[in-house]
CSV table of C-alpha atoms and ligand atoms in Angstrom, one decimal:
chain,number,residue,atom,x,y,z
A,1,MET,CA,-23.4,-16.2,8.7
A,2,LYS,CA,-21.4,-14.6,5.9
A,3,ASP,CA,-24.6,-13.3,4.3
A,4,ARG,CA,-25.8,-11.9,7.6
A,5,MET,CA,-22.5,-10.1,8.2
A,6,GLU,CA,-22.7,-8.7,4.7
A,7,VAL,CA,-26.2,-7.4,5.2
A,8,PHE,CA,-25.4,-5.9,8.6
A,9,LEU,CA,-22.3,-4.1,7.3
A,10,SER,CA,-24.0,-2.9,4.2
A,11,MET,CA,-26.0,-0.5,6.5
A,12,PHE,CA,-22.8,1.4,7.0
A,13,ARG,CA,-21.9,1.7,3.3
A,14,GLU,CA,-21.8,5.2,1.9
A,15,GLU,CA,-24.5,6.0,-0.6
A,16,MET,CA,-23.3,6.8,-4.1
A,17,PRO,CA,-25.0,9.3,-6.4
A,18,GLU,CA,-28.2,8.1,-8.0
A,19,TYR,CA,-26.7,7.8,-11.5
A,20,ILE,CA,-24.0,5.4,-10.2
A,21,CYS,CA,-26.8,3.2,-8.7
A,22,ARG,CA,-28.7,3.3,-11.9
A,23,LEU,CA,-25.6,2.3,-14.0
A,24,GLU,CA,-25.0,-0.5,-11.5
A,25,ARG,CA,-28.6,-1.9,-11.8
A,26,LYS,CA,-28.4,-1.7,-15.6
A,27,ALA,CA,-25.1,-3.4,-15.8
A,28,LEU,CA,-26.2,-6.2,-13.5
A,29,ALA,CA,-29.5,-6.7,-15.4
A,30,GLU,CA,-27.4,-6.9,-18.7
A,31,GLU,CA,-24.9,-9.3,-17.1
A,32,VAL,CA,-21.9,-7.0,-17.5
A,33,PRO,CA,-19.4,-8.2,-14.9
A,34,ILE,CA,-18.9,-5.0,-12.9
A,35,ILE,CA,-17.1,-4.7,-9.5
A,36,ARG,CA,-19.1,-6.1,-6.6
A,37,ARG,CA,-20.0,-4.0,-3.5
A,38,GLY,CA,-17.2,-5.3,-1.4
A,39,THR,CA,-14.7,-4.6,-4.1
A,40,GLN,CA,-16.2,-1.1,-4.4
A,41,ASP,CA,-15.6,-0.6,-0.7
A,42,VAL,CA,-11.9,-1.4,-1.0
A,43,LEU,CA,-11.4,0.8,-4.0
A,44,ARG,CA,-13.2,3.7,-2.3
A,45,TYR,CA,-11.0,3.3,0.8
A,46,PHE,CA,-7.7,3.4,-1.1
A,47,LEU,CA,-8.8,6.2,-3.5
A,48,ARG,CA,-10.1,8.4,-0.7
A,49,THR,CA,-7.1,7.9,1.6
A,50,GLY,CA,-4.4,7.8,-1.1
A,51,LYS,CA,-5.8,10.4,-3.4
A,52,PRO,CA,-3.8,9.1,-6.4
A,53,ALA,CA,-3.3,11.8,-9.1
A,54,LYS,CA,-3.1,9.3,-11.9
A,55,VAL,CA,-5.2,6.2,-12.0
A,56,LEU,CA,-5.1,3.4,-14.6
A,57,GLU,CA,-7.8,0.8,-15.1
A,58,VAL,CA,-7.5,-2.3,-17.3
A,59,GLY,CA,-11.0,-3.4,-18.3
A,60,THR,CA,-13.5,-0.6,-18.7
A,61,ALA,CA,-16.5,-2.6,-19.7
A,62,VAL,CA,-19.3,0.0,-19.8
A,63,GLY,CA,-17.4,2.4,-17.6
A,64,TYR,CA,-19.1,1.6,-14.3
A,65,SER,CA,-16.0,1.2,-12.1
A,66,ALA,CA,-14.3,4.2,-13.8
A,67,LEU,CA,-17.2,6.5,-12.9
A,68,PHE,CA,-17.3,5.0,-9.5
A,69,MET,CA,-13.6,5.7,-9.0
A,70,ARG,CA,-14.1,9.2,-10.4
A,71,GLU,CA,-16.6,9.8,-7.5
A,72,CYS,CA,-13.9,8.8,-5.0
A,73,LEU,CA,-11.1,11.0,-6.3
A,74,PRO,CA,-10.2,14.7,-6.0
A,75,GLU,CA,-11.2,16.8,-9.0
A,76,SER,CA,-7.6,17.1,-10.0
A,77,SER,CA,-7.1,13.3,-10.4
A,78,ARG,CA,-7.2,11.7,-13.9
A,79,ILE,CA,-8.3,8.2,-14.9
A,80,THR,CA,-7.1,6.3,-17.9
A,81,THR,CA,-9.1,3.1,-18.7
A,82,ILE,CA,-8.5,0.4,-21.3
A,83,GLU,CA,-11.1,-1.7,-23.2
A,84,LYS,CA,-11.0,-3.8,-26.4
A,85,VAL,CA,-14.5,-4.8,-27.2
A,86,GLU,CA,-16.3,-2.5,-29.6
A,87,MET,CA,-19.8,-2.9,-28.1
A,88,ARG,CA,-18.5,-2.1,-24.6
A,89,LEU,CA,-16.5,0.9,-25.9
A,90,THR,CA,-19.6,2.4,-27.4
A,91,GLU,CA,-21.5,2.1,-24.2
A,92,ALA,CA,-18.6,3.4,-22.1
A,93,ARG,CA,-18.2,6.5,-24.4
A,94,LYS,CA,-21.9,7.2,-24.0
A,95,ASN,CA,-21.7,6.9,-20.2
A,96,PHE,CA,-18.5,9.1,-20.0
A,97,ALA,CA,-20.1,11.7,-22.2
A,98,ALA,CA,-23.1,11.8,-19.8
A,99,HIS,CA,-21.3,11.6,-16.5
A,100,ASP,CA,-17.8,12.9,-17.0
A,101,PRO,CA,-18.5,16.4,-18.3
A,102,ASP,CA,-15.0,17.7,-17.5
A,103,GLY,CA,-13.1,14.9,-19.2
A,104,ARG,CA,-11.3,13.4,-16.2
A,105,ILE,CA,-11.6,9.9,-17.8
A,106,ARG,CA,-9.5,9.0,-20.8
A,107,LEU,CA,-10.6,5.8,-22.7
A,108,LEU,CA,-8.0,3.9,-24.6
A,109,ALA,CA,-9.3,1.4,-27.1
A,110,GLY,CA,-7.2,-1.7,-27.7
A,111,GLU,CA,-5.8,-5.0,-26.5
A,112,ALA,CA,-4.6,-4.4,-22.9
A,113,GLY,CA,-1.2,-6.1,-23.3
A,114,GLU,CA,-0.4,-3.8,-26.2
A,115,VAL,CA,-1.7,-0.7,-24.6
A,116,LEU,CA,0.2,-1.4,-21.4
A,117,HIS,CA,3.4,-2.0,-23.4
A,118,GLY,CA,2.9,1.4,-25.2
A,119,LEU,CA,2.4,3.2,-21.9
A,120,ALA,CA,5.6,1.6,-20.5
A,121,GLU,CA,7.6,2.5,-23.6
A,122,ALA,CA,6.3,6.1,-23.3
A,123,LYS,CA,7.5,6.0,-19.7
A,124,ASP,CA,4.1,7.0,-18.5
A,125,THR,CA,3.5,6.3,-14.8
A,126,PHE,CA,0.5,5.8,-12.5
A,127,ASP,CA,-0.1,6.1,-8.8
A,128,PHE,CA,-2.9,3.5,-8.7
A,129,ILE,CA,-3.7,0.6,-11.1
A,130,PHE,CA,-6.9,-1.4,-11.1
A,131,LEU,CA,-6.5,-4.6,-13.0
A,132,ASP,CA,-9.9,-6.1,-14.0
A,133,ALA,CA,-9.6,-7.7,-17.4
A,134,ALA,CA,-8.3,-10.8,-19.2
A,135,LYS,CA,-7.9,-12.9,-16.0
A,136,GLY,CA,-5.6,-15.4,-17.8
A,137,GLN,CA,-3.1,-12.6,-18.7
A,138,TYR,CA,-2.4,-10.9,-15.3
A,139,LEU,CA,1.0,-12.6,-15.0
A,140,SER,CA,2.1,-11.6,-18.5
A,141,PHE,CA,0.9,-8.0,-17.9
A,142,LEU,CA,3.0,-7.7,-14.7
A,143,PRO,CA,6.3,-6.6,-16.1
A,144,ASP,CA,4.7,-3.6,-17.8
A,145,ILE,CA,2.4,-2.9,-14.9
A,146,LEU,CA,5.5,-2.8,-12.6
A,147,ALA,CA,7.3,-0.5,-15.0
A,148,ILE,CA,4.4,2.1,-15.0
A,149,LEU,CA,3.5,1.8,-11.3
A,150,ALA,CA,5.1,4.7,-9.4
A,151,PRO,CA,7.1,3.9,-6.2
A,152,GLU,CA,4.6,3.4,-3.3
A,153,GLY,CA,1.9,3.1,-5.9
A,154,ILE,CA,-1.0,0.7,-5.4
A,155,LEU,CA,-2.0,-2.2,-7.7
A,156,ILE,CA,-5.4,-3.8,-7.1
A,157,SER,CA,-6.1,-7.0,-9.0
A,158,ASP,CA,-9.7,-8.2,-9.2
A,159,ASN,CA,-11.3,-11.7,-9.6
A,160,ILE,CA,-8.2,-13.6,-8.4
A,161,LEU,CA,-10.4,-16.4,-7.0
A,162,HIS,CA,-12.4,-16.7,-10.3
A,163,GLU,CA,-15.7,-17.6,-8.7
A,164,GLY,CA,-13.9,-19.9,-6.2
A,165,ASP,CA,-12.4,-22.1,-9.0
A,166,VAL,CA,-8.9,-21.1,-8.0
A,167,LEU,CA,-9.4,-22.8,-4.6
A,168,GLU,CA,-10.3,-26.1,-6.1
A,169,SER,CA,-8.0,-28.8,-7.1
A,170,ARG,CA,-6.9,-28.5,-10.7
A,171,TYR,CA,-8.8,-31.6,-11.5
A,172,ALA,CA,-12.1,-30.3,-10.2
A,173,VAL,CA,-12.3,-27.5,-12.7
A,174,THR,CA,-13.3,-27.9,-16.4
A,175,ARG,CA,-10.6,-27.9,-19.0
A,176,ARG,CA,-11.6,-24.5,-20.2
A,177,ASP,CA,-11.1,-23.0,-16.8
A,178,ARG,CA,-7.9,-25.0,-16.0
A,179,THR,CA,-5.6,-22.6,-17.8
A,180,ILE,CA,-7.0,-19.6,-15.9
A,181,HIS,CA,-6.9,-21.6,-12.7
A,182,GLY,CA,-3.2,-22.4,-13.1
A,183,ARG,CA,-2.3,-18.9,-14.3
A,184,MET,CA,-4.1,-17.2,-11.5
A,185,ARG,CA,-2.3,-19.4,-8.9
A,186,GLU,CA,1.0,-18.5,-10.5
A,187,TYR,CA,0.0,-14.8,-10.5
A,188,LEU,CA,-0.8,-15.0,-6.7
A,189,GLN,CA,2.5,-16.7,-6.1
A,190,GLU,CA,4.3,-14.0,-8.0
A,191,LEU,CA,2.6,-11.1,-6.3
A,192,THR,CA,3.1,-12.5,-2.8
A,193,SER,CA,6.8,-13.3,-3.3
A,194,HIS,CA,7.8,-10.4,-5.5
A,195,GLU,CA,10.7,-8.4,-4.0
A,196,GLN,CA,9.2,-5.1,-5.3
A,197,LEU,CA,5.7,-5.6,-3.9
A,198,GLU,CA,4.0,-5.9,-0.5
A,199,THR,CA,0.7,-7.8,-1.1
A,200,LEU,CA,-2.5,-8.3,0.8
A,201,CYS,CA,-4.9,-11.0,-0.4
A,202,LEU,CA,-8.6,-10.5,0.4
A,203,PRO,CA,-11.5,-12.9,0.1
A,204,VAL,CA,-13.7,-10.0,-0.9
A,205,GLY,CA,-16.0,-10.0,-3.9
A,206,ASP,CA,-14.5,-12.5,-6.3
A,207,GLY,CA,-11.2,-12.3,-4.5
A,208,MET,CA,-8.8,-9.4,-4.8
A,209,THR,CA,-5.3,-8.4,-4.0
A,210,VAL,CA,-3.9,-5.0,-2.9
A,211,SER,CA,-0.2,-4.6,-3.6
A,212,GLN,CA,2.1,-1.7,-2.9
A,213,LYS,CA,5.2,-1.1,-4.9
A,214,LYS,CA,8.1,-0.6,-2.5
A,215,LYS,CA,10.1,2.6,-2.5
A,216,ARG,CA,13.5,2.2,-4.2
A,217,ALA,CA,16.0,1.5,-1.4
B,1,LIG,N1,-14.0,-2.8,-14.5
B,1,LIG,C1,-15.4,-3.0,-15.0
B,1,LIG,C2,-15.6,-4.4,-15.4
B,1,LIG,C3,-14.6,-5.0,-16.4
B,1,LIG,S1,-15.1,-6.5,-17.0
B,1,LIG,C4,-16.4,-2.5,-14.0
B,1,LIG,O1,-16.3,-3.0,-12.9
B,1,LIG,O2,-17.3,-1.8,-14.3
B,1,LIG,C5,-13.7,-6.9,-18.0
B,1,LIG,C6,-13.6,-6.1,-19.3
B,1,LIG,O3,-12.3,-6.3,-19.8
B,1,LIG,C7,-14.6,-6.6,-20.4
B,1,LIG,O4,-15.3,-5.6,-20.8
B,1,LIG,C8,-13.7,-7.1,-21.5
B,1,LIG,O5,-14.1,-6.8,-22.8
B,1,LIG,C9,-12.4,-6.4,-21.2
B,1,LIG,N2,-11.2,-7.2,-21.6
B,1,LIG,C10,-10.9,-8.5,-21.5
B,1,LIG,N3,-9.7,-8.8,-22.0
B,1,LIG,C11,-9.2,-7.7,-22.5
B,1,LIG,C12,-8.0,-7.4,-23.1
B,1,LIG,N4,-7.1,-8.3,-23.4
B,1,LIG,N5,-7.8,-6.1,-23.5
B,1,LIG,C13,-8.7,-5.1,-23.2
B,1,LIG,N6,-9.8,-5.3,-22.6
B,1,LIG,C14,-10.1,-6.6,-22.3
B,2,LIG,MG1,-13.9,-7.8,-11.9
C-alpha cells in the first residue's frame, strides 16, 4: 500500500532540470547516499515557501542536495555546505563549477563539528539549516546549530530513523549501530522537548524532522 501511494503521488512531483536528474542517477549508481525523493519534496516545500536568504548544509557529499536546493531558492539566496572527505570534495567542486556558474554555493572543507563551531564563534547566522552528515553527532552539533540558527529559522535533520534501526529495540541492532541508535533517540528526545524549538517528525525518506526556532519572547 505504501508503495502504491508513493507511485501515485510521484505523478504530481515537479520535474527538476535534466542535470539534476543526471546527477541523481549517477550518485545512486555509485552508492552515494543522497537525499531521497520524499526528502526532496519536503526541502523544496520549505525553501520555496520560506525563501531563506542564507542556507547551511552539513554533509555535501558530491553536491547533489546543494544543487537541488539551489534550484528551489531565489537567485539572491546563498548556500554554505560542509564536507570533510577529500574524494567527495573533489567531486562536489567539479559539480559546482559546472552547475553553479554564479557562485551561490560556498563549499567549506572540514570536520563539521569544528566548522560549525567556527561559524558560531564568528556569529554567523542562517535562516535554514539542513543536517545530513555524521548521524551519531547530531546531538553534539545542536548547541552550535542553535547558536547560528536565526529566530524563526528552520532546521531539517535527515536520516533520523537510520534505515528503521532507531525503531527497533536496542538489542535488535548490531553493536556497531547501537551507538547511533541510542544517540539518535536522544537527539529526537532533545529536539521534541527543547524549549527553543517546535519540531515535526516525519516518516519520510529515512525519517526526518523539521524544527522551527522560536522567536525570542
Ligand atoms: N546531502 C548530500 C548527502 C550527504 S551524505 C546529498 O543529499 O546529496 C553525508 C556526507 O557527510 C558524506 O559525504 C560524508 O563524507 C559527510 N560527513 C560525515 N561526517 C562528517 C563530518 N563529521 N564532517 C563533515 N562531513 C561529514
Ligand atoms: Mg541523508
